[in-house]
Amino acid sequence: MEQALKALGYDFAPDASTNKTATSYYYQFNGVTPNFSGGGNGGLDTGGTGSIQLRLYKVTPVPLPVTPSNNHGGGSSSNTNTNTNGNTTPSTNPNWNPTTPNKADGTTGLPNYAAVKGTAVYSTKAIYMYSDPTFSKSDRIAKYTKRTRVNRPMFVVTGYAKSNGGALRYKVRDVNKQSKHYGKTGYITANKNYVLNVYYQTMPKNKKITVIAKKGVNSYKTASLTGKAHHYKKGTRLHVKKLVKHNLTTRYQLTNGQYVSANKKLVIQGNY
C-alpha cells in the first residue's frame, strides 16, 4: 500500500512527537483473534468491521539537475544532451534500454536515425575513437581523418552507450583492413552529422544509381549476391527497380532483375 500511495505522490504524515515517518505498518494479534480497539471510534472491532484513518500528505518531487556537455565527433569533452534534431535527450530517459529487445510499444530509447546493432557505419568527417563513452582527450584510442567517400573509415556497431551528459555513442569495431587501427574497439559519436549508415536505406529519387567504386561492381542473380551476372565499370549508370533488405545490409534490384550492393562506398544515388 505504501508504494502505491507514493506512486500517486502521497506519503504517510510524520509522527507529531518524533517528526519521523513510519516505514512499516502492522496489526498485533492476540492468539488467533485480532485485538483491535475503538470499533465505534474509527477503529476495527473484534469482528473485523469498522474503519482506520490514515493521515497523508502530498509529496512535491524535486527534479535533479542534468549536467550538459557538447555533442561533437572529435572534441575532447564532447557531446550535449541535444540531438541533431534539436531535441533534448535527458540522461534519465525511461525508454533507454537498447541492450534488450524492443518493448511492447516498440521503443528502445534510440533515435530513429540510430544504426542497428551489427550494421556498418562510416565517418563523414574527422572523428576520434575513445575508450570511454564520456569523451575526453586522455581516452582517445584512434583518430580518423576526413576522407573521400570511397575511402571513408568504416565500423561495425556492436553496442550502445551514453555519455554522462546523455549523448548517444556507438560501441564499434574498426573494420578497415588497411588501417593500423584495424580490429580496435571503442566508442565513437552517433551524431548523424559525423557518422552515417554505410548502406542506403532509401530508393534514389530518379531511380538511378551510379557506380563509383574504382574497380567497378558486379551484379548478381540473387539478393545474397551469389551467381555473378555482370560487371559494371566505374561511372556506369544503372536503373533501379527497388531496394531489398538482406540480413543487416541492403541491395538494389535493377530493372533487369539483377542485384547490386547498396554500399555507399560502391554506388551513389542519382547521376554522378
PDB file of C-alpha atoms in Angstrom:
ATOM      1  CA  MET A   1       0.000   0.000   0.000  1.00  0.00           C
ATOM      2  CA  GLU A   2       2.822   2.361   0.896  1.00  0.00           C
ATOM      3  CA  GLN A   3       4.409   2.004  -2.583  1.00  0.00           C
ATOM      4  CA  ALA A   4       1.049   2.536  -4.292  1.00  0.00           C
ATOM      5  CA  LEU A   5       0.469   5.754  -2.323  1.00  0.00           C
ATOM      6  CA  LYS A   6       3.964   7.035  -3.096  1.00  0.00           C
ATOM      7  CA  ALA A   7       3.404   6.312  -6.794  1.00  0.00           C
ATOM      8  CA  LEU A   8       0.407   8.695  -6.611  1.00  0.00           C
ATOM      9  CA  GLY A   9       2.530  11.369  -4.931  1.00  0.00           C
ATOM     10  CA  TYR A  10       1.493  10.817  -1.305  1.00  0.00           C
ATOM     11  CA  ASP A  11       3.240   9.603   1.833  1.00  0.00           C
ATOM     12  CA  PHE A  12       2.266   8.970   5.436  1.00  0.00           C
ATOM     13  CA  ALA A  13       2.399  12.081   7.639  1.00  0.00           C
ATOM     14  CA  PRO A  14       5.220  12.099  10.217  1.00  0.00           C
ATOM     15  CA  ASP A  15       4.568  11.379  13.873  1.00  0.00           C
ATOM     16  CA  ALA A  16       3.995  14.644  15.754  1.00  0.00           C
ATOM     17  CA  SER A  17       6.297  13.698  18.640  1.00  0.00           C
ATOM     18  CA  THR A  18       9.249  12.294  16.652  1.00  0.00           C
ATOM     19  CA  ASN A  19       8.775  14.101  13.315  1.00  0.00           C
ATOM     20  CA  LYS A  20       9.598  10.778  11.592  1.00  0.00           C
ATOM     21  CA  THR A  21       7.548   8.834   9.068  1.00  0.00           C
ATOM     22  CA  ALA A  22       6.961   5.178   9.834  1.00  0.00           C
ATOM     23  CA  THR A  23       8.426   2.746   7.321  1.00  0.00           C
ATOM     24  CA  SER A  24       6.062  -0.144   8.168  1.00  0.00           C
ATOM     25  CA  TYR A  25       2.541  -0.609   9.499  1.00  0.00           C
ATOM     26  CA  TYR A  26       1.204  -3.717  11.157  1.00  0.00           C
ATOM     27  CA  TYR A  27      -1.573  -5.198  13.260  1.00  0.00           C
ATOM     28  CA  GLN A  28      -0.956  -7.043  16.531  1.00  0.00           C
ATOM     29  CA  PHE A  29      -2.680 -10.349  17.142  1.00  0.00           C
ATOM     30  CA  ASN A  30      -3.691 -11.926  20.441  1.00  0.00           C
ATOM     31  CA  GLY A  31      -3.598 -15.627  19.655  1.00  0.00           C
ATOM     32  CA  VAL A  32      -5.741 -16.076  16.548  1.00  0.00           C
ATOM     33  CA  THR A  33      -8.163 -13.269  17.374  1.00  0.00           C
ATOM     34  CA  PRO A  34      -7.285  -9.751  16.147  1.00  0.00           C
ATOM     35  CA  ASN A  35      -7.084  -7.356  19.063  1.00  0.00           C
ATOM     36  CA  PHE A  36      -8.375  -4.086  17.660  1.00  0.00           C
ATOM     37  CA  SER A  37      -9.812  -1.315  19.825  1.00  0.00           C
ATOM     38  CA  GLY A  38     -12.111   1.571  19.031  1.00  0.00           C
ATOM     39  CA  GLY A  39     -14.629  -0.287  16.865  1.00  0.00           C
ATOM     40  CA  GLY A  40     -17.067   2.519  17.282  1.00  0.00           C
ATOM     41  CA  ASN A  41     -14.490   5.288  17.183  1.00  0.00           C
ATOM     42  CA  GLY A  42     -12.685   4.985  13.873  1.00  0.00           C
ATOM     43  CA  GLY A  43     -11.035   1.586  14.503  1.00  0.00           C
ATOM     44  CA  LEU A  44     -11.846  -2.091  13.908  1.00  0.00           C
ATOM     45  CA  ASP A  45     -13.790  -4.207  16.387  1.00  0.00           C
ATOM     46  CA  THR A  46     -13.125  -7.866  17.098  1.00  0.00           C
ATOM     47  CA  GLY A  47     -15.386  -8.785  14.206  1.00  0.00           C
ATOM     48  CA  GLY A  48     -13.101  -7.016  11.757  1.00  0.00           C
ATOM     49  CA  THR A  49     -15.604  -4.278  10.933  1.00  0.00           C
ATOM     50  CA  GLY A  50     -15.111  -0.561  11.213  1.00  0.00           C
ATOM     51  CA  SER A  51     -12.548   1.781   9.659  1.00  0.00           C
ATOM     52  CA  ILE A  52      -8.988   3.006  10.051  1.00  0.00           C
ATOM     53  CA  GLN A  53      -7.995   6.601   9.391  1.00  0.00           C
ATOM     54  CA  LEU A  54      -4.532   7.388   7.977  1.00  0.00           C
ATOM     55  CA  ARG A  55      -3.010  10.859   7.781  1.00  0.00           C
ATOM     56  CA  LEU A  56      -1.365  11.508   4.367  1.00  0.00           C
ATOM     57  CA  TYR A  57       0.405  14.463   2.822  1.00  0.00           C
ATOM     58  CA  LYS A  58       1.226  15.431  -0.763  1.00  0.00           C
ATOM     59  CA  VAL A  59       4.866  14.913  -1.787  1.00  0.00           C
ATOM     60  CA  THR A  60       6.349  17.514  -4.129  1.00  0.00           C
ATOM     61  CA  PRO A  61       9.225  15.911  -6.078  1.00  0.00           C
ATOM     62  CA  VAL A  62      12.357  17.979  -6.604  1.00  0.00           C
ATOM     63  CA  PRO A  63      13.874  17.404 -10.076  1.00  0.00           C
ATOM     64  CA  LEU A  64      17.572  16.605 -10.170  1.00  0.00           C
ATOM     65  CA  PRO A  65      19.736  18.878 -12.360  1.00  0.00           C
ATOM     66  CA  VAL A  66      21.112  17.460 -15.621  1.00  0.00           C
ATOM     67  CA  THR A  67      24.714  18.331 -16.410  1.00  0.00           C
ATOM     68  CA  PRO A  68      25.097  19.152 -20.127  1.00  0.00           C
ATOM     69  CA  SER A  69      28.124  18.500 -22.319  1.00  0.00           C
ATOM     70  CA  ASN A  70      28.853  19.058 -26.031  1.00  0.00           C
ATOM     71  CA  ASN A  71      27.931  16.690 -28.863  1.00  0.00           C
ATOM     72  CA  HIS A  72      30.716  16.659 -31.444  1.00  0.00           C
ATOM     73  CA  GLY A  73      32.558  13.896 -33.192  1.00  0.00           C
ATOM     74  CA  GLY A  74      36.139  14.685 -32.325  1.00  0.00           C
ATOM     75  CA  GLY A  75      36.227  17.160 -29.443  1.00  0.00           C
ATOM     76  CA  SER A  76      37.728  16.321 -26.078  1.00  0.00           C
ATOM     77  CA  SER A  77      34.907  16.658 -23.521  1.00  0.00           C
ATOM     78  CA  SER A  78      32.271  16.389 -26.247  1.00  0.00           C
ATOM     79  CA  ASN A  79      28.563  15.961 -26.541  1.00  0.00           C
ATOM     80  CA  THR A  80      25.469  17.768 -25.331  1.00  0.00           C
ATOM     81  CA  ASN A  81      22.063  16.474 -24.327  1.00  0.00           C
ATOM     82  CA  THR A  82      20.656  17.895 -27.560  1.00  0.00           C
ATOM     83  CA  ASN A  83      20.430  15.529 -30.517  1.00  0.00           C
ATOM     84  CA  THR A  84      20.850  16.613 -34.112  1.00  0.00           C
ATOM     85  CA  ASN A  85      17.093  17.165 -34.489  1.00  0.00           C
ATOM     86  CA  GLY A  86      17.318  19.869 -31.830  1.00  0.00           C
ATOM     87  CA  ASN A  87      15.530  17.763 -29.197  1.00  0.00           C
ATOM     88  CA  THR A  88      16.936  17.491 -25.693  1.00  0.00           C
ATOM     89  CA  THR A  89      17.542  13.908 -24.561  1.00  0.00           C
ATOM     90  CA  PRO A  90      17.582  13.618 -20.737  1.00  0.00           C
ATOM     91  CA  SER A  91      20.048  11.163 -19.269  1.00  0.00           C
ATOM     92  CA  THR A  92      17.136   9.624 -17.336  1.00  0.00           C
ATOM     93  CA  ASN A  93      15.154   8.707 -20.451  1.00  0.00           C
ATOM     94  CA  PRO A  94      12.790   5.930 -19.221  1.00  0.00           C
ATOM     95  CA  ASN A  95      12.863   4.236 -22.646  1.00  0.00           C
ATOM     96  CA  TRP A  96      16.653   3.996 -22.735  1.00  0.00           C
ATOM     97  CA  ASN A  97      17.423   0.290 -22.707  1.00  0.00           C
ATOM     98  CA  PRO A  98      18.952  -0.626 -26.075  1.00  0.00           C
ATOM     99  CA  THR A  99      20.605  -3.825 -24.876  1.00  0.00           C
ATOM    100  CA  THR A 100      17.277  -5.634 -24.505  1.00  0.00           C
ATOM    101  CA  PRO A 101      14.606  -6.464 -27.121  1.00  0.00           C
ATOM    102  CA  ASN A 102      12.059  -3.808 -28.026  1.00  0.00           C
ATOM    103  CA  LYS A 103       9.314  -3.143 -25.515  1.00  0.00           C
ATOM    104  CA  ALA A 104       5.664  -3.870 -26.311  1.00  0.00           C
ATOM    105  CA  ASP A 105       5.278  -0.399 -27.817  1.00  0.00           C
ATOM    106  CA  GLY A 106       8.345  -0.946 -29.990  1.00  0.00           C
ATOM    107  CA  THR A 107      10.514   1.642 -28.245  1.00  0.00           C
ATOM    108  CA  THR A 108      14.177   1.188 -27.381  1.00  0.00           C
ATOM    109  CA  GLY A 109      15.176   4.700 -26.393  1.00  0.00           C
ATOM    110  CA  LEU A 110      17.267   5.038 -29.568  1.00  0.00           C
ATOM    111  CA  PRO A 111      16.621   7.871 -32.038  1.00  0.00           C
ATOM    112  CA  ASN A 112      15.169   6.885 -35.414  1.00  0.00           C
ATOM    113  CA  TYR A 113      18.436   7.528 -37.232  1.00  0.00           C
ATOM    114  CA  ALA A 114      20.498   5.234 -34.980  1.00  0.00           C
ATOM    115  CA  ALA A 115      22.212   2.367 -36.773  1.00  0.00           C
ATOM    116  CA  VAL A 116      21.009  -1.123 -35.878  1.00  0.00           C
ATOM    117  CA  LYS A 117      23.391  -3.247 -33.837  1.00  0.00           C
ATOM    118  CA  GLY A 118      25.535  -5.335 -36.200  1.00  0.00           C
ATOM    119  CA  THR A 119      25.325  -2.919 -39.133  1.00  0.00           C
ATOM    120  CA  ALA A 120      28.164  -0.933 -40.680  1.00  0.00           C
ATOM    121  CA  VAL A 121      28.635   2.821 -40.358  1.00  0.00           C
ATOM    122  CA  TYR A 122      31.262   5.215 -41.670  1.00  0.00           C
ATOM    123  CA  SER A 123      32.527   8.645 -40.672  1.00  0.00           C
ATOM    124  CA  THR A 124      31.908  11.592 -42.981  1.00  0.00           C
ATOM    125  CA  LYS A 125      34.131  13.971 -41.003  1.00  0.00           C
ATOM    126  CA  ALA A 126      37.169  13.682 -38.762  1.00  0.00           C
ATOM    127  CA  ILE A 127      36.391  11.783 -35.545  1.00  0.00           C
ATOM    128  CA  TYR A 128      38.149  10.010 -32.690  1.00  0.00           C
ATOM    129  CA  MET A 129      37.581   6.615 -31.126  1.00  0.00           C
ATOM    130  CA  TYR A 130      37.523   6.652 -27.325  1.00  0.00           C
ATOM    131  CA  SER A 131      37.861   4.057 -24.579  1.00  0.00           C
ATOM    132  CA  ASP A 132      35.023   5.675 -22.601  1.00  0.00           C
ATOM    133  CA  PRO A 133      31.614   6.973 -23.793  1.00  0.00           C
ATOM    134  CA  THR A 134      32.170  10.284 -21.997  1.00  0.00           C
ATOM    135  CA  PHE A 135      34.765  11.604 -24.401  1.00  0.00           C
ATOM    136  CA  SER A 136      37.940  13.147 -23.023  1.00  0.00           C
ATOM    137  CA  LYS A 137      41.303  13.773 -24.655  1.00  0.00           C
ATOM    138  CA  SER A 138      43.046  11.246 -22.392  1.00  0.00           C
ATOM    139  CA  ASP A 139      40.652   8.478 -23.533  1.00  0.00           C
ATOM    140  CA  ARG A 140      41.383   8.773 -27.259  1.00  0.00           C
ATOM    141  CA  ILE A 141      42.314   5.463 -28.894  1.00  0.00           C
ATOM    142  CA  ALA A 142      42.488   6.435 -32.564  1.00  0.00           C
ATOM    143  CA  LYS A 143      41.984   9.367 -34.889  1.00  0.00           C
ATOM    144  CA  TYR A 144      40.161   9.089 -38.233  1.00  0.00           C
ATOM    145  CA  THR A 145      40.621  11.966 -40.652  1.00  0.00           C
ATOM    146  CA  LYS A 146      38.051  13.107 -43.186  1.00  0.00           C
ATOM    147  CA  ARG A 147      38.420  11.019 -46.351  1.00  0.00           C
ATOM    148  CA  THR A 148      36.840  10.863 -49.794  1.00  0.00           C
ATOM    149  CA  ARG A 149      33.616   8.866 -49.969  1.00  0.00           C
ATOM    150  CA  VAL A 150      35.100   5.623 -51.273  1.00  0.00           C
ATOM    151  CA  ASN A 151      37.814   5.675 -48.594  1.00  0.00           C
ATOM    152  CA  ARG A 152      35.774   6.686 -45.545  1.00  0.00           C
ATOM    153  CA  PRO A 153      36.659   4.827 -42.306  1.00  0.00           C
ATOM    154  CA  MET A 154      34.144   2.068 -41.624  1.00  0.00           C
ATOM    155  CA  PHE A 155      33.000   0.474 -38.358  1.00  0.00           C
ATOM    156  CA  VAL A 156      30.595  -2.240 -37.206  1.00  0.00           C
ATOM    157  CA  VAL A 157      28.215  -1.244 -34.413  1.00  0.00           C
ATOM    158  CA  THR A 158      28.496  -3.766 -31.562  1.00  0.00           C
ATOM    159  CA  GLY A 159      26.515  -1.881 -28.915  1.00  0.00           C
ATOM    160  CA  TYR A 160      25.428   1.466 -27.490  1.00  0.00           C
ATOM    161  CA  ALA A 161      26.292   3.715 -24.557  1.00  0.00           C
ATOM    162  CA  LYS A 162      25.605   7.205 -23.279  1.00  0.00           C
ATOM    163  CA  SER A 163      27.935   9.913 -22.073  1.00  0.00           C
ATOM    164  CA  ASN A 164      27.482  11.456 -18.647  1.00  0.00           C
ATOM    165  CA  GLY A 165      25.564  14.211 -20.391  1.00  0.00           C
ATOM    166  CA  GLY A 166      23.197  11.763 -22.093  1.00  0.00           C
ATOM    167  CA  ALA A 167      24.650  11.821 -25.629  1.00  0.00           C
ATOM    168  CA  LEU A 168      24.346   8.597 -27.636  1.00  0.00           C
ATOM    169  CA  ARG A 169      27.551   6.739 -28.541  1.00  0.00           C
ATOM    170  CA  TYR A 170      28.163   3.730 -30.754  1.00  0.00           C
ATOM    171  CA  LYS A 171      30.347   0.967 -29.395  1.00  0.00           C
ATOM    172  CA  VAL A 172      32.195  -0.158 -32.517  1.00  0.00           C
ATOM    173  CA  ARG A 173      34.914  -2.296 -34.052  1.00  0.00           C
ATOM    174  CA  ASP A 174      37.277  -0.904 -36.691  1.00  0.00           C
ATOM    175  CA  VAL A 175      36.868  -2.978 -39.886  1.00  0.00           C
ATOM    176  CA  ASN A 176      39.270  -1.057 -42.126  1.00  0.00           C
ATOM    177  CA  LYS A 177      41.676  -3.803 -43.170  1.00  0.00           C
ATOM    178  CA  GLN A 178      44.284  -1.388 -44.478  1.00  0.00           C
ATOM    179  CA  SER A 179      44.208   0.711 -41.297  1.00  0.00           C
ATOM    180  CA  LYS A 180      46.733   0.494 -38.461  1.00  0.00           C
ATOM    181  CA  HIS A 181      43.725   0.564 -36.149  1.00  0.00           C
ATOM    182  CA  TYR A 182      42.086  -2.488 -37.742  1.00  0.00           C
ATOM    183  CA  GLY A 183      40.294  -4.588 -35.118  1.00  0.00           C
ATOM    184  CA  LYS A 184      40.333  -1.905 -32.408  1.00  0.00           C
ATOM    185  CA  THR A 185      37.167  -1.476 -30.355  1.00  0.00           C
ATOM    186  CA  GLY A 186      35.893   1.611 -28.589  1.00  0.00           C
ATOM    187  CA  TYR A 187      33.271   4.362 -28.707  1.00  0.00           C
ATOM    188  CA  ILE A 188      32.531   6.899 -31.429  1.00  0.00           C
ATOM    189  CA  THR A 189      29.893   9.587 -31.739  1.00  0.00           C
ATOM    190  CA  ALA A 190      26.454   8.618 -33.056  1.00  0.00           C
ATOM    191  CA  ASN A 191      25.825  12.172 -34.253  1.00  0.00           C
ATOM    192  CA  LYS A 192      24.485  11.824 -37.801  1.00  0.00           C
ATOM    193  CA  ASN A 193      26.432  14.915 -38.838  1.00  0.00           C
ATOM    194  CA  TYR A 194      29.572  12.814 -38.374  1.00  0.00           C
ATOM    195  CA  VAL A 195      28.563   9.142 -38.773  1.00  0.00           C
ATOM    196  CA  LEU A 196      26.099   7.509 -41.191  1.00  0.00           C
ATOM    197  CA  ASN A 197      24.963   4.067 -42.303  1.00  0.00           C
ATOM    198  CA  VAL A 198      27.231   2.553 -44.942  1.00  0.00           C
ATOM    199  CA  TYR A 199      24.253   1.030 -46.765  1.00  0.00           C
ATOM    200  CA  TYR A 200      21.472   3.029 -48.385  1.00  0.00           C
ATOM    201  CA  GLN A 201      18.080   2.778 -46.679  1.00  0.00           C
ATOM    202  CA  THR A 202      16.045   4.520 -49.393  1.00  0.00           C
ATOM    203  CA  MET A 203      15.381   4.475 -53.130  1.00  0.00           C
ATOM    204  CA  PRO A 204      17.008   7.153 -55.314  1.00  0.00           C
ATOM    205  CA  LYS A 205      14.521   9.833 -56.365  1.00  0.00           C
ATOM    206  CA  ASN A 206      15.186   9.324 -60.068  1.00  0.00           C
ATOM    207  CA  LYS A 207      15.506   5.532 -59.630  1.00  0.00           C
ATOM    208  CA  LYS A 208      19.092   5.645 -60.879  1.00  0.00           C
ATOM    209  CA  ILE A 209      22.435   4.885 -59.249  1.00  0.00           C
ATOM    210  CA  THR A 210      25.989   5.419 -60.479  1.00  0.00           C
ATOM    211  CA  VAL A 211      28.932   3.090 -59.884  1.00  0.00           C
ATOM    212  CA  ILE A 212      31.725   4.961 -58.016  1.00  0.00           C
ATOM    213  CA  ALA A 213      33.971   2.089 -56.906  1.00  0.00           C
ATOM    214  CA  LYS A 214      37.381   2.348 -58.583  1.00  0.00           C
ATOM    215  CA  LYS A 215      37.252  -1.308 -59.658  1.00  0.00           C
ATOM    216  CA  GLY A 216      33.540  -1.204 -60.517  1.00  0.00           C
ATOM    217  CA  VAL A 217      30.854  -3.532 -59.104  1.00  0.00           C
ATOM    218  CA  ASN A 218      29.339  -6.868 -60.003  1.00  0.00           C
ATOM    219  CA  SER A 219      25.662  -7.643 -60.355  1.00  0.00           C
ATOM    220  CA  TYR A 220      24.274 -10.977 -59.186  1.00  0.00           C
ATOM    221  CA  LYS A 221      21.296 -13.240 -59.744  1.00  0.00           C
ATOM    222  CA  THR A 222      20.279 -13.269 -56.057  1.00  0.00           C
ATOM    223  CA  ALA A 223      19.955 -10.779 -53.183  1.00  0.00           C
ATOM    224  CA  SER A 224      22.610 -12.732 -51.306  1.00  0.00           C
ATOM    225  CA  LEU A 225      24.970 -11.685 -54.139  1.00  0.00           C
ATOM    226  CA  THR A 226      25.577 -15.168 -55.474  1.00  0.00           C
ATOM    227  CA  GLY A 227      25.660 -16.150 -59.111  1.00  0.00           C
ATOM    228  CA  LYS A 228      27.643 -13.366 -60.779  1.00  0.00           C
ATOM    229  CA  ALA A 229      25.736 -11.928 -63.728  1.00  0.00           C
ATOM    230  CA  HIS A 230      27.631  -8.886 -64.970  1.00  0.00           C
ATOM    231  CA  HIS A 231      30.446  -6.447 -64.172  1.00  0.00           C
ATOM    232  CA  TYR A 232      29.838  -2.695 -64.335  1.00  0.00           C
ATOM    233  CA  LYS A 233      32.738  -0.244 -64.612  1.00  0.00           C
ATOM    234  CA  LYS A 234      33.104   2.952 -62.602  1.00  0.00           C
ATOM    235  CA  GLY A 235      30.785   5.672 -63.932  1.00  0.00           C
ATOM    236  CA  THR A 236      28.133   3.261 -65.222  1.00  0.00           C
ATOM    237  CA  ARG A 237      24.551   4.413 -64.526  1.00  0.00           C
ATOM    238  CA  LEU A 238      22.087   1.740 -63.532  1.00  0.00           C
ATOM    239  CA  HIS A 239      18.274   1.787 -63.398  1.00  0.00           C
ATOM    240  CA  VAL A 240      16.829   0.606 -60.089  1.00  0.00           C
ATOM    241  CA  LYS A 241      13.566  -1.270 -59.535  1.00  0.00           C
ATOM    242  CA  LYS A 242      13.538  -1.496 -55.733  1.00  0.00           C
ATOM    243  CA  LEU A 243      15.571  -1.577 -52.519  1.00  0.00           C
ATOM    244  CA  VAL A 244      15.881  -5.034 -50.945  1.00  0.00           C
ATOM    245  CA  LYS A 245      16.967  -5.811 -47.378  1.00  0.00           C
ATOM    246  CA  HIS A 246      19.325  -8.733 -46.886  1.00  0.00           C
ATOM    247  CA  ASN A 247      20.155  -9.524 -43.263  1.00  0.00           C
ATOM    248  CA  LEU A 248      21.677  -6.282 -41.934  1.00  0.00           C
ATOM    249  CA  THR A 249      22.579  -4.898 -45.375  1.00  0.00           C
ATOM    250  CA  THR A 250      20.651  -3.675 -48.415  1.00  0.00           C
ATOM    251  CA  ARG A 251      20.751  -4.334 -52.159  1.00  0.00           C
ATOM    252  CA  TYR A 252      19.388  -2.562 -55.184  1.00  0.00           C
ATOM    253  CA  GLN A 253      17.451  -4.739 -57.581  1.00  0.00           C
ATOM    254  CA  LEU A 254      17.964  -3.424 -61.098  1.00  0.00           C
ATOM    255  CA  THR A 255      15.239  -3.250 -63.724  1.00  0.00           C
ATOM    256  CA  ASN A 256      16.826  -6.300 -65.390  1.00  0.00           C
ATOM    257  CA  GLY A 257      16.170  -8.309 -62.202  1.00  0.00           C
ATOM    258  CA  GLN A 258      19.816  -8.497 -61.102  1.00  0.00           C
ATOM    259  CA  TYR A 259      21.134  -7.270 -57.730  1.00  0.00           C
ATOM    260  CA  VAL A 260      23.988  -4.958 -56.758  1.00  0.00           C
ATOM    261  CA  SER A 261      25.228  -3.884 -53.344  1.00  0.00           C
ATOM    262  CA  ALA A 262      23.694  -0.698 -51.916  1.00  0.00           C
ATOM    263  CA  ASN A 263      27.008   0.123 -50.199  1.00  0.00           C
ATOM    264  CA  LYS A 264      27.561   3.893 -50.416  1.00  0.00           C
ATOM    265  CA  LYS A 265      31.283   3.344 -50.995  1.00  0.00           C
ATOM    266  CA  LEU A 266      30.461   1.426 -54.199  1.00  0.00           C
ATOM    267  CA  VAL A 267      27.460   3.258 -55.664  1.00  0.00           C
ATOM    268  CA  ILE A 268      25.834   6.643 -55.315  1.00  0.00           C
ATOM    269  CA  GLN A 269      22.217   7.644 -55.827  1.00  0.00           C
ATOM    270  CA  GLY A 270      21.405   9.591 -58.967  1.00  0.00           C
ATOM    271  CA  ASN A 271      23.672  10.704 -61.793  1.00  0.00           C
ATOM    272  CA  TYR A 272      27.215  11.248 -60.602  1.00  0.00           C
TER     273      TYR A 272
END
